[in-house]
mmCIF file of C-alpha atoms in Angstrom:
data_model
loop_
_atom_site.group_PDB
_atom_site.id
_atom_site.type_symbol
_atom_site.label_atom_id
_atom_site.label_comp_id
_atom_site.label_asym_id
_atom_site.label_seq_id
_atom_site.Cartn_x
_atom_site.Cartn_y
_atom_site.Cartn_z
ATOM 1 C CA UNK A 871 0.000 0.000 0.000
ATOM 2 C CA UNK A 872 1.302 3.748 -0.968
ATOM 3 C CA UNK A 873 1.914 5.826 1.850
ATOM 4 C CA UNK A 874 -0.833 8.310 -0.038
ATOM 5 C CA UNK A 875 -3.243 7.045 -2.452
ATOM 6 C CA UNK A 876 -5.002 9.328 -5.267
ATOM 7 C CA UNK A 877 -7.906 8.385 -7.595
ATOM 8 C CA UNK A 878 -5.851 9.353 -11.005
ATOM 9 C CA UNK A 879 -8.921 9.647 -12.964
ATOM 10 C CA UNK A 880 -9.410 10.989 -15.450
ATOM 11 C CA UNK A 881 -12.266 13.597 -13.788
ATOM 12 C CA UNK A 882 -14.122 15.447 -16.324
ATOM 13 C CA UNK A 883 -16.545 18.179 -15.385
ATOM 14 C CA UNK A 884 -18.165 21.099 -17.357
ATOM 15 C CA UNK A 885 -16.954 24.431 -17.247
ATOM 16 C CA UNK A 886 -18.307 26.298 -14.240
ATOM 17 C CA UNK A 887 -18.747 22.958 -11.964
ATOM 18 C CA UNK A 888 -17.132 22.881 -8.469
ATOM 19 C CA UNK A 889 -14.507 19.830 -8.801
ATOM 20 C CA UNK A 890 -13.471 18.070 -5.577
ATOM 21 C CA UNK A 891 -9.871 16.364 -5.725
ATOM 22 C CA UNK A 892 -8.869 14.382 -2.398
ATOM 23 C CA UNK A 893 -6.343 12.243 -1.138
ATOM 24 C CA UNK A 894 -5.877 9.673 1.738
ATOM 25 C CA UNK A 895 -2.592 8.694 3.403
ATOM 26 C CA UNK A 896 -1.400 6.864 6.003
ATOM 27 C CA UNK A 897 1.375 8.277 7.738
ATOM 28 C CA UNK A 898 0.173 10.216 11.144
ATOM 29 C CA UNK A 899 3.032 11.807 11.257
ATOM 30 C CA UNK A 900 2.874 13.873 7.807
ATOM 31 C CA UNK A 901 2.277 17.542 8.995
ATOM 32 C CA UNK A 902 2.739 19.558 5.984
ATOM 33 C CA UNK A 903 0.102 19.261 3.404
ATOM 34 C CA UNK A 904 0.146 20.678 -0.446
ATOM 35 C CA UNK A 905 -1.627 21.091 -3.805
ATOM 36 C CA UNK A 906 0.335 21.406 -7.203
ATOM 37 C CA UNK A 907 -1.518 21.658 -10.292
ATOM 38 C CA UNK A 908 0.720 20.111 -13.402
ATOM 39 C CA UNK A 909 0.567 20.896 -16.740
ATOM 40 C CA UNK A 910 1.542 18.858 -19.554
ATOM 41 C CA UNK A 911 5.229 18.813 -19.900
ATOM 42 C CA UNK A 912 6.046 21.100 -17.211
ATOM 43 C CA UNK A 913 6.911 21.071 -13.469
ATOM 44 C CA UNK A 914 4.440 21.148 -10.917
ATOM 45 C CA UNK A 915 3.285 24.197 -9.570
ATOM 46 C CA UNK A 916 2.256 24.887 -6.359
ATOM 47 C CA UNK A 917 -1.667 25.818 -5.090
ATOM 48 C CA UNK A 918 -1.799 25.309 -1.597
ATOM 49 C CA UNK A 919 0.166 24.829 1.261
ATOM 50 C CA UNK A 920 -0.943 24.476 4.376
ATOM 51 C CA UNK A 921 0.463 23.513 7.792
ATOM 52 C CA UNK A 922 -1.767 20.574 10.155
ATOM 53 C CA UNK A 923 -5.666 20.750 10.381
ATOM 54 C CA UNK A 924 -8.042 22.861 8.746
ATOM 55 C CA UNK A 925 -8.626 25.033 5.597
ATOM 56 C CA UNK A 926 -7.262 27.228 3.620
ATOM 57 C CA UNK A 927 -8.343 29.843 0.624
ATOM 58 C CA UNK A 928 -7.191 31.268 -1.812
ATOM 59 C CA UNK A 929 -8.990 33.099 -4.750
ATOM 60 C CA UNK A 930 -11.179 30.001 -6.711
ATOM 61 C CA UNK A 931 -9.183 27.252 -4.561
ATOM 62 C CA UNK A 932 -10.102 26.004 -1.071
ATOM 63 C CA UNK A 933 -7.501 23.599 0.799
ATOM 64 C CA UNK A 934 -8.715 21.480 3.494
ATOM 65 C CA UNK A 935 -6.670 19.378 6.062
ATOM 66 C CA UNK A 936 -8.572 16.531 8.059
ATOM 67 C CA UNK A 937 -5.770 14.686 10.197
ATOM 68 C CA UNK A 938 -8.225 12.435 12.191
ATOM 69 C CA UNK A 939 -9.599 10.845 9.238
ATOM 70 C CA UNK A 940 -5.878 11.332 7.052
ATOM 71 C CA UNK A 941 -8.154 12.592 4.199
ATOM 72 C CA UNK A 942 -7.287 15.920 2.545
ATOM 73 C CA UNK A 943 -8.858 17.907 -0.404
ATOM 74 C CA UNK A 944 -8.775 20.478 -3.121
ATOM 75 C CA UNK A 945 -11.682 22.345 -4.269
ATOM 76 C CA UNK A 946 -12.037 24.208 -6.990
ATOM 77 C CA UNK A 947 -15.134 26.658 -7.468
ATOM 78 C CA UNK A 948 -15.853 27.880 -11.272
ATOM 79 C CA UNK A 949 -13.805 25.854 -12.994
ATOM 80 C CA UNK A 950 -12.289 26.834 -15.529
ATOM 81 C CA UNK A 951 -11.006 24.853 -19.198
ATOM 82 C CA UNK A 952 -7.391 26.546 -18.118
ATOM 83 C CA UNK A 953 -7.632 24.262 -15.030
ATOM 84 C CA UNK A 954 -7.212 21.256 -16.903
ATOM 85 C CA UNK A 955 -4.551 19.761 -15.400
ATOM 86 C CA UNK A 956 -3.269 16.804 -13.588
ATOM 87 C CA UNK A 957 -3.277 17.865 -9.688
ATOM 88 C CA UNK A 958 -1.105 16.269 -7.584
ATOM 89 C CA UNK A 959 -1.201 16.151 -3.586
ATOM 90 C CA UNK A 960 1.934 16.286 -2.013
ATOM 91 C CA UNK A 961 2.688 16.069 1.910
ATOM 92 C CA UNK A 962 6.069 16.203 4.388
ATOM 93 C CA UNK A 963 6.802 14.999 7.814
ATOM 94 C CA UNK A 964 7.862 18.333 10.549
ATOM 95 C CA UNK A 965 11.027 17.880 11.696
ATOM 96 C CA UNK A 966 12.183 14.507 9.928
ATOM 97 C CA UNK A 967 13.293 15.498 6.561
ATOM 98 C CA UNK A 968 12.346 17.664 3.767
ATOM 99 C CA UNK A 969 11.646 15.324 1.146
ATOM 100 C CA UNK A 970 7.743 15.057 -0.273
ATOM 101 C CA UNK A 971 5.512 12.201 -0.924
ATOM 102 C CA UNK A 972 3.283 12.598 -3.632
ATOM 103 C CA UNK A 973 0.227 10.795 -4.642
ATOM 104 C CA UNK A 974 0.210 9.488 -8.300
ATOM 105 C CA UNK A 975 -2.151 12.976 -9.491
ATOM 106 C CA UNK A 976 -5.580 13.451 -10.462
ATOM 107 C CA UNK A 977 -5.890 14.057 -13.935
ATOM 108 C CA UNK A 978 -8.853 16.820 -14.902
ATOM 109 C CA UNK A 979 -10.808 18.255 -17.660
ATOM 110 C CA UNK A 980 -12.815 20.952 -17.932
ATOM 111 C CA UNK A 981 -15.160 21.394 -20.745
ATOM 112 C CA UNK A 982 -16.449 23.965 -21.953
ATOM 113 C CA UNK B 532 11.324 36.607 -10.897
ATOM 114 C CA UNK B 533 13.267 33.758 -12.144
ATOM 115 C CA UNK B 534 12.547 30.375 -11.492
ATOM 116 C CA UNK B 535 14.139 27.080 -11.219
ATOM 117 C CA UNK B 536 16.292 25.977 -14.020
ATOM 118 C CA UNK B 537 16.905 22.952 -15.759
ATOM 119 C CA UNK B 538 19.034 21.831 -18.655
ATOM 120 C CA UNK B 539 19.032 20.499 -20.732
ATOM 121 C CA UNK B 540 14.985 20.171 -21.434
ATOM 122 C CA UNK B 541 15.493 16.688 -23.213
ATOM 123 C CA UNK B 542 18.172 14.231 -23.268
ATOM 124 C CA UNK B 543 18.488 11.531 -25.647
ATOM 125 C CA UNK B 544 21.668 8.946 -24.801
ATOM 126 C CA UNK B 545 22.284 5.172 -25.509
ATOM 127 C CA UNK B 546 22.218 2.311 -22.258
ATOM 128 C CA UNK B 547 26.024 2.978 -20.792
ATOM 129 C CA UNK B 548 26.538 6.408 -21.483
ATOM 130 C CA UNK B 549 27.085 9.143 -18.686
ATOM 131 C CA UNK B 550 24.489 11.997 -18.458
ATOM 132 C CA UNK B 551 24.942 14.854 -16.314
ATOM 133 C CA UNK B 552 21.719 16.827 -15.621
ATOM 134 C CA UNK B 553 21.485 20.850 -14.482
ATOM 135 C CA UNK B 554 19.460 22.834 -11.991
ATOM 136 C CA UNK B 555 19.731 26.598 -11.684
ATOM 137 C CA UNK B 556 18.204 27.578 -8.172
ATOM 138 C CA UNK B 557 16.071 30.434 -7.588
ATOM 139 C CA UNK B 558 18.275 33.359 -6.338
ATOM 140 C CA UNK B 559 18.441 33.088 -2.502
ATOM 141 C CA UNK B 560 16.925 29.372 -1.921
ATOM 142 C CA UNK B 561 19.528 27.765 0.527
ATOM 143 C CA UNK B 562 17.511 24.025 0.061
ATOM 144 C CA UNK B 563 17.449 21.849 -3.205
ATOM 145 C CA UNK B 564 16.144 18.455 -4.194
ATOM 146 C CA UNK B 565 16.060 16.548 -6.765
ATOM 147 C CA UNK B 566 12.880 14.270 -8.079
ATOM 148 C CA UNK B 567 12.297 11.791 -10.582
ATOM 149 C CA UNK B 568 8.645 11.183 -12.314
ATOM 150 C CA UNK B 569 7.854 7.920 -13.985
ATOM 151 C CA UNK B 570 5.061 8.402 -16.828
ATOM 152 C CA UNK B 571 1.462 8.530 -14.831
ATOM 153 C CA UNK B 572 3.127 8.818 -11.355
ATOM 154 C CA UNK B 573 3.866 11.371 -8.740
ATOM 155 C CA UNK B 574 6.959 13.026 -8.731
ATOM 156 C CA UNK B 575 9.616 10.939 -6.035
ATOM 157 C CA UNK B 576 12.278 11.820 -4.065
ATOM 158 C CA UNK B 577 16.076 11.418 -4.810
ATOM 159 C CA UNK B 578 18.080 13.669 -2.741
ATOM 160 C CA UNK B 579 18.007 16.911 -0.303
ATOM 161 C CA UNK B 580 20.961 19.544 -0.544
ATOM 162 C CA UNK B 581 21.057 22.784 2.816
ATOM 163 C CA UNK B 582 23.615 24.743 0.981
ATOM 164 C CA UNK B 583 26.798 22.524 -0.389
ATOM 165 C CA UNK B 584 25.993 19.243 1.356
ATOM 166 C CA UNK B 585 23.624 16.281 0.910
ATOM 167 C CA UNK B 586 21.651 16.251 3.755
ATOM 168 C CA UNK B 587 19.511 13.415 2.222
ATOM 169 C CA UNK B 588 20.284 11.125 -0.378
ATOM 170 C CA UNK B 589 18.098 7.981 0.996
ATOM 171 C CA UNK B 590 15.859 8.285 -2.442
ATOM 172 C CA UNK B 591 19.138 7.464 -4.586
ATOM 173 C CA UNK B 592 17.901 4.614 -6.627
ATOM 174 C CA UNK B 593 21.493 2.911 -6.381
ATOM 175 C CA UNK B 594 25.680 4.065 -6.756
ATOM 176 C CA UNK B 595 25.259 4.843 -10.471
ATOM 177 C CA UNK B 596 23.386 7.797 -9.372
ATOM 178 C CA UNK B 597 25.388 10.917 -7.897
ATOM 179 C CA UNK B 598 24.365 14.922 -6.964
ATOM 180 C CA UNK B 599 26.825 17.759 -6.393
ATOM 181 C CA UNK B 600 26.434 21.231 -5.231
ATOM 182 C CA UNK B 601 29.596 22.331 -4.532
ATOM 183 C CA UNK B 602 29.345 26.283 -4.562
ATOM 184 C CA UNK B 603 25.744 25.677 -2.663
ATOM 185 C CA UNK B 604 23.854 27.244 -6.004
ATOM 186 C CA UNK B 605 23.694 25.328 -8.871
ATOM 187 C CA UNK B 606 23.681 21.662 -8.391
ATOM 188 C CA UNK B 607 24.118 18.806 -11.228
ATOM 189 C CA UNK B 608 22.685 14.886 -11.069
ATOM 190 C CA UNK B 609 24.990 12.482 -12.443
ATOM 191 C CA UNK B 610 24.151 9.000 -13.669
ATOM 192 C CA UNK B 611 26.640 6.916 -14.876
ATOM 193 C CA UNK B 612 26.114 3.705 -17.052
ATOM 194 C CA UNK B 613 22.531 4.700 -17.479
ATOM 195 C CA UNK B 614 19.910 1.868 -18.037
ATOM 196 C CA UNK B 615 16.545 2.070 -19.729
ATOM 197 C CA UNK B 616 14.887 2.110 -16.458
ATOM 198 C CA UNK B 617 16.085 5.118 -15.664
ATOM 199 C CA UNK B 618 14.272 6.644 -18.415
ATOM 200 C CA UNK B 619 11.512 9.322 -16.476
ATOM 201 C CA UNK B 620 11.594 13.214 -16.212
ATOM 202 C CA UNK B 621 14.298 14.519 -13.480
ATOM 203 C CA UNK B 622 12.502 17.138 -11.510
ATOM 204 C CA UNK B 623 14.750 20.145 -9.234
ATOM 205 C CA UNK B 624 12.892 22.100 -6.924
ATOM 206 C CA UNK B 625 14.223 24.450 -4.283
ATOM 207 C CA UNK B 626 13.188 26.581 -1.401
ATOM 208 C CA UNK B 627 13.901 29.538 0.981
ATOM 209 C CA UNK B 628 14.797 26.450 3.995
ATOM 210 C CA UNK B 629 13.224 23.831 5.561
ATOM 211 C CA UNK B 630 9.733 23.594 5.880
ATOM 212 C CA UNK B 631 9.336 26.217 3.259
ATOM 213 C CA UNK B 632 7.427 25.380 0.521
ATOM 214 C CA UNK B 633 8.726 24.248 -2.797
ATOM 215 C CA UNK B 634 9.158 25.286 -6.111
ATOM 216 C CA UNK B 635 10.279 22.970 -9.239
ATOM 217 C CA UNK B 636 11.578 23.227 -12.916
ATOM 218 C CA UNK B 637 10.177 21.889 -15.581
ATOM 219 C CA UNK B 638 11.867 18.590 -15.535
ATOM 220 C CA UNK B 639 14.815 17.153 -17.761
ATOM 221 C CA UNK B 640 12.807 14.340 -20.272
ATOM 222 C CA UNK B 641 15.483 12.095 -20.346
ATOM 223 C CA UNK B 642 15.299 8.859 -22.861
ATOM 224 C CA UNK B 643 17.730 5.964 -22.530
ATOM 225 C CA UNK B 644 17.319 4.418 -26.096
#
C-alpha cells in the first residue's frame, strides 16, 4: 500500500462545476500538506500549502486538512477549461526530513 | 522573478553512457532536491541539498546515481552507465529552507534508447 493514495482519474466536469480532488494517506506523522496543479510537460506548480488541520483559501481554490480521518482535499469553485490539469497532492513529515511524498495525481478536464 | 532551471529540457543517450543533468536555483533558496517522475506517477524523491551538502540522499535509486552542489547554487545529477529504467523526467525544486514550501523546474525528459 502507498503511503498516499489518489484516484488518477481521469475527472471530467463542465466548465463552471465545483470539482473536488482528495487524497488519503497513512502516515500520522505527515504535517505539511500541499496542492500542485501540473501541466503537460512542465513542473508542478504549487496551489496550496498548508500547515496541520483545517482550511485554507485562496482566490477560486479552497484547501482542506482533516488529520483524524488522514483525508485531505482540493476544491475548486468555477472551474475553468485553463484548469485542466493533472493535480497532484503532495505532503512532508515536521522535523524529519524535507523530502515530499506525492500521490500518483488526479488528472482533470474541464469542458467547456 | 526567475525560477528554477533545468538543462538540458530533453536528453536523448544510448544504455552505458554518462548523463549529467542541471538545476539553476532560484536566487536566494539555501535548500534543493532533486525528483524523478515515472510516466502517470507522482513526482519521487532522490536527494536533499542545505547549501553545499547532501543532507539526504536515501531516495538514490542505487551508486550509479550521484548529486553535487559544490558552490551551494547550482547543483548537477549524475548518472553513470545509465539503463533504460532510468528513463523518467528529473525534476529540481528548491526553497527559501526547511519547511518552506517548494518550487520545481520543468523537468529534464530524459530517454535511454
Amino acid at each position: 500500500q502507498k503511503e498516499v493514495e489518489q484516484d488518477p482519474g481521469p475527472l471530467s466536469v463542465p466548465e463552471g462545476a465545483i470539482v473536488s480532488l482528495n487524497c488519503t494517506y497513512s502516515n500520522s506523522a505527515f504535517q505539511y500538506f500541499m496542492w500542485y496543479r501540473q501541466y503537460s510537460r512542465k513542473g508542478p506548480e504549487l496551489l496550496m500549502y498548508t500547515y496541520s488541520s483545517g482550511n485554507k483559501e485562496d482566490g477560486r481554490f479552497t484547501a482542506q486538512v482533516d488529520k483524524s480521518s488522514k483525508y485531505i482535499s482540493l476544491f475548486i469553485r468555477d472551474s475553468q477549461p485553463s484548469d485542466s490539469a493533472t493535480y497532484l497532492c503532495a505532503m512532508k513529515l515536521t522535523g524529519g526530513g524535507n523530502k515530499l511524498t506525492f500521490g500518483t495525481g488526479t488528472q482533470l478536464k474541464v469542458e467547456l | 522573478g526567475a525560477g528554477v532551471s533545468q538543462t538540458p529540457s530533453n536528453k536523448v543517450t544510448e544504455k552505458g553512457k554518462y548523463v549529467e543533468l542541471r538545476c539553476d536555483p532560484i536566487s536566494g533558496h539555501t535548500a534543493l532536491y532533486w525528483y524523478r517522475q515515472s510516466l502517470g506517477q507522482g513526482p519521487e524523491f532522490l536527494i536533499y541539498f542545505q547549501g553545499t551538502g547532501a543532507a539526504d540522499d536515501s531516495g538514490l535509486p542505487n551508486d550509479r546515481f550521484f548529486a553535487v552542489r559544490p558552490e551551494g547554487s547550482v547543483s548537477t545529477l549524475k548518472i553513470q552507465r545509465t539503463e533504460r529504467g532510468d528513463s523518467a523526467v528529473y525534476l529540481c525544486a528548491t526553497s527559501k529552507g526547511t519547511n518552506q514550501p517548494q518550487h520545481f523546474g520543468d523537468g529534464t525528459r530524459l530517454s535511454i534508447l
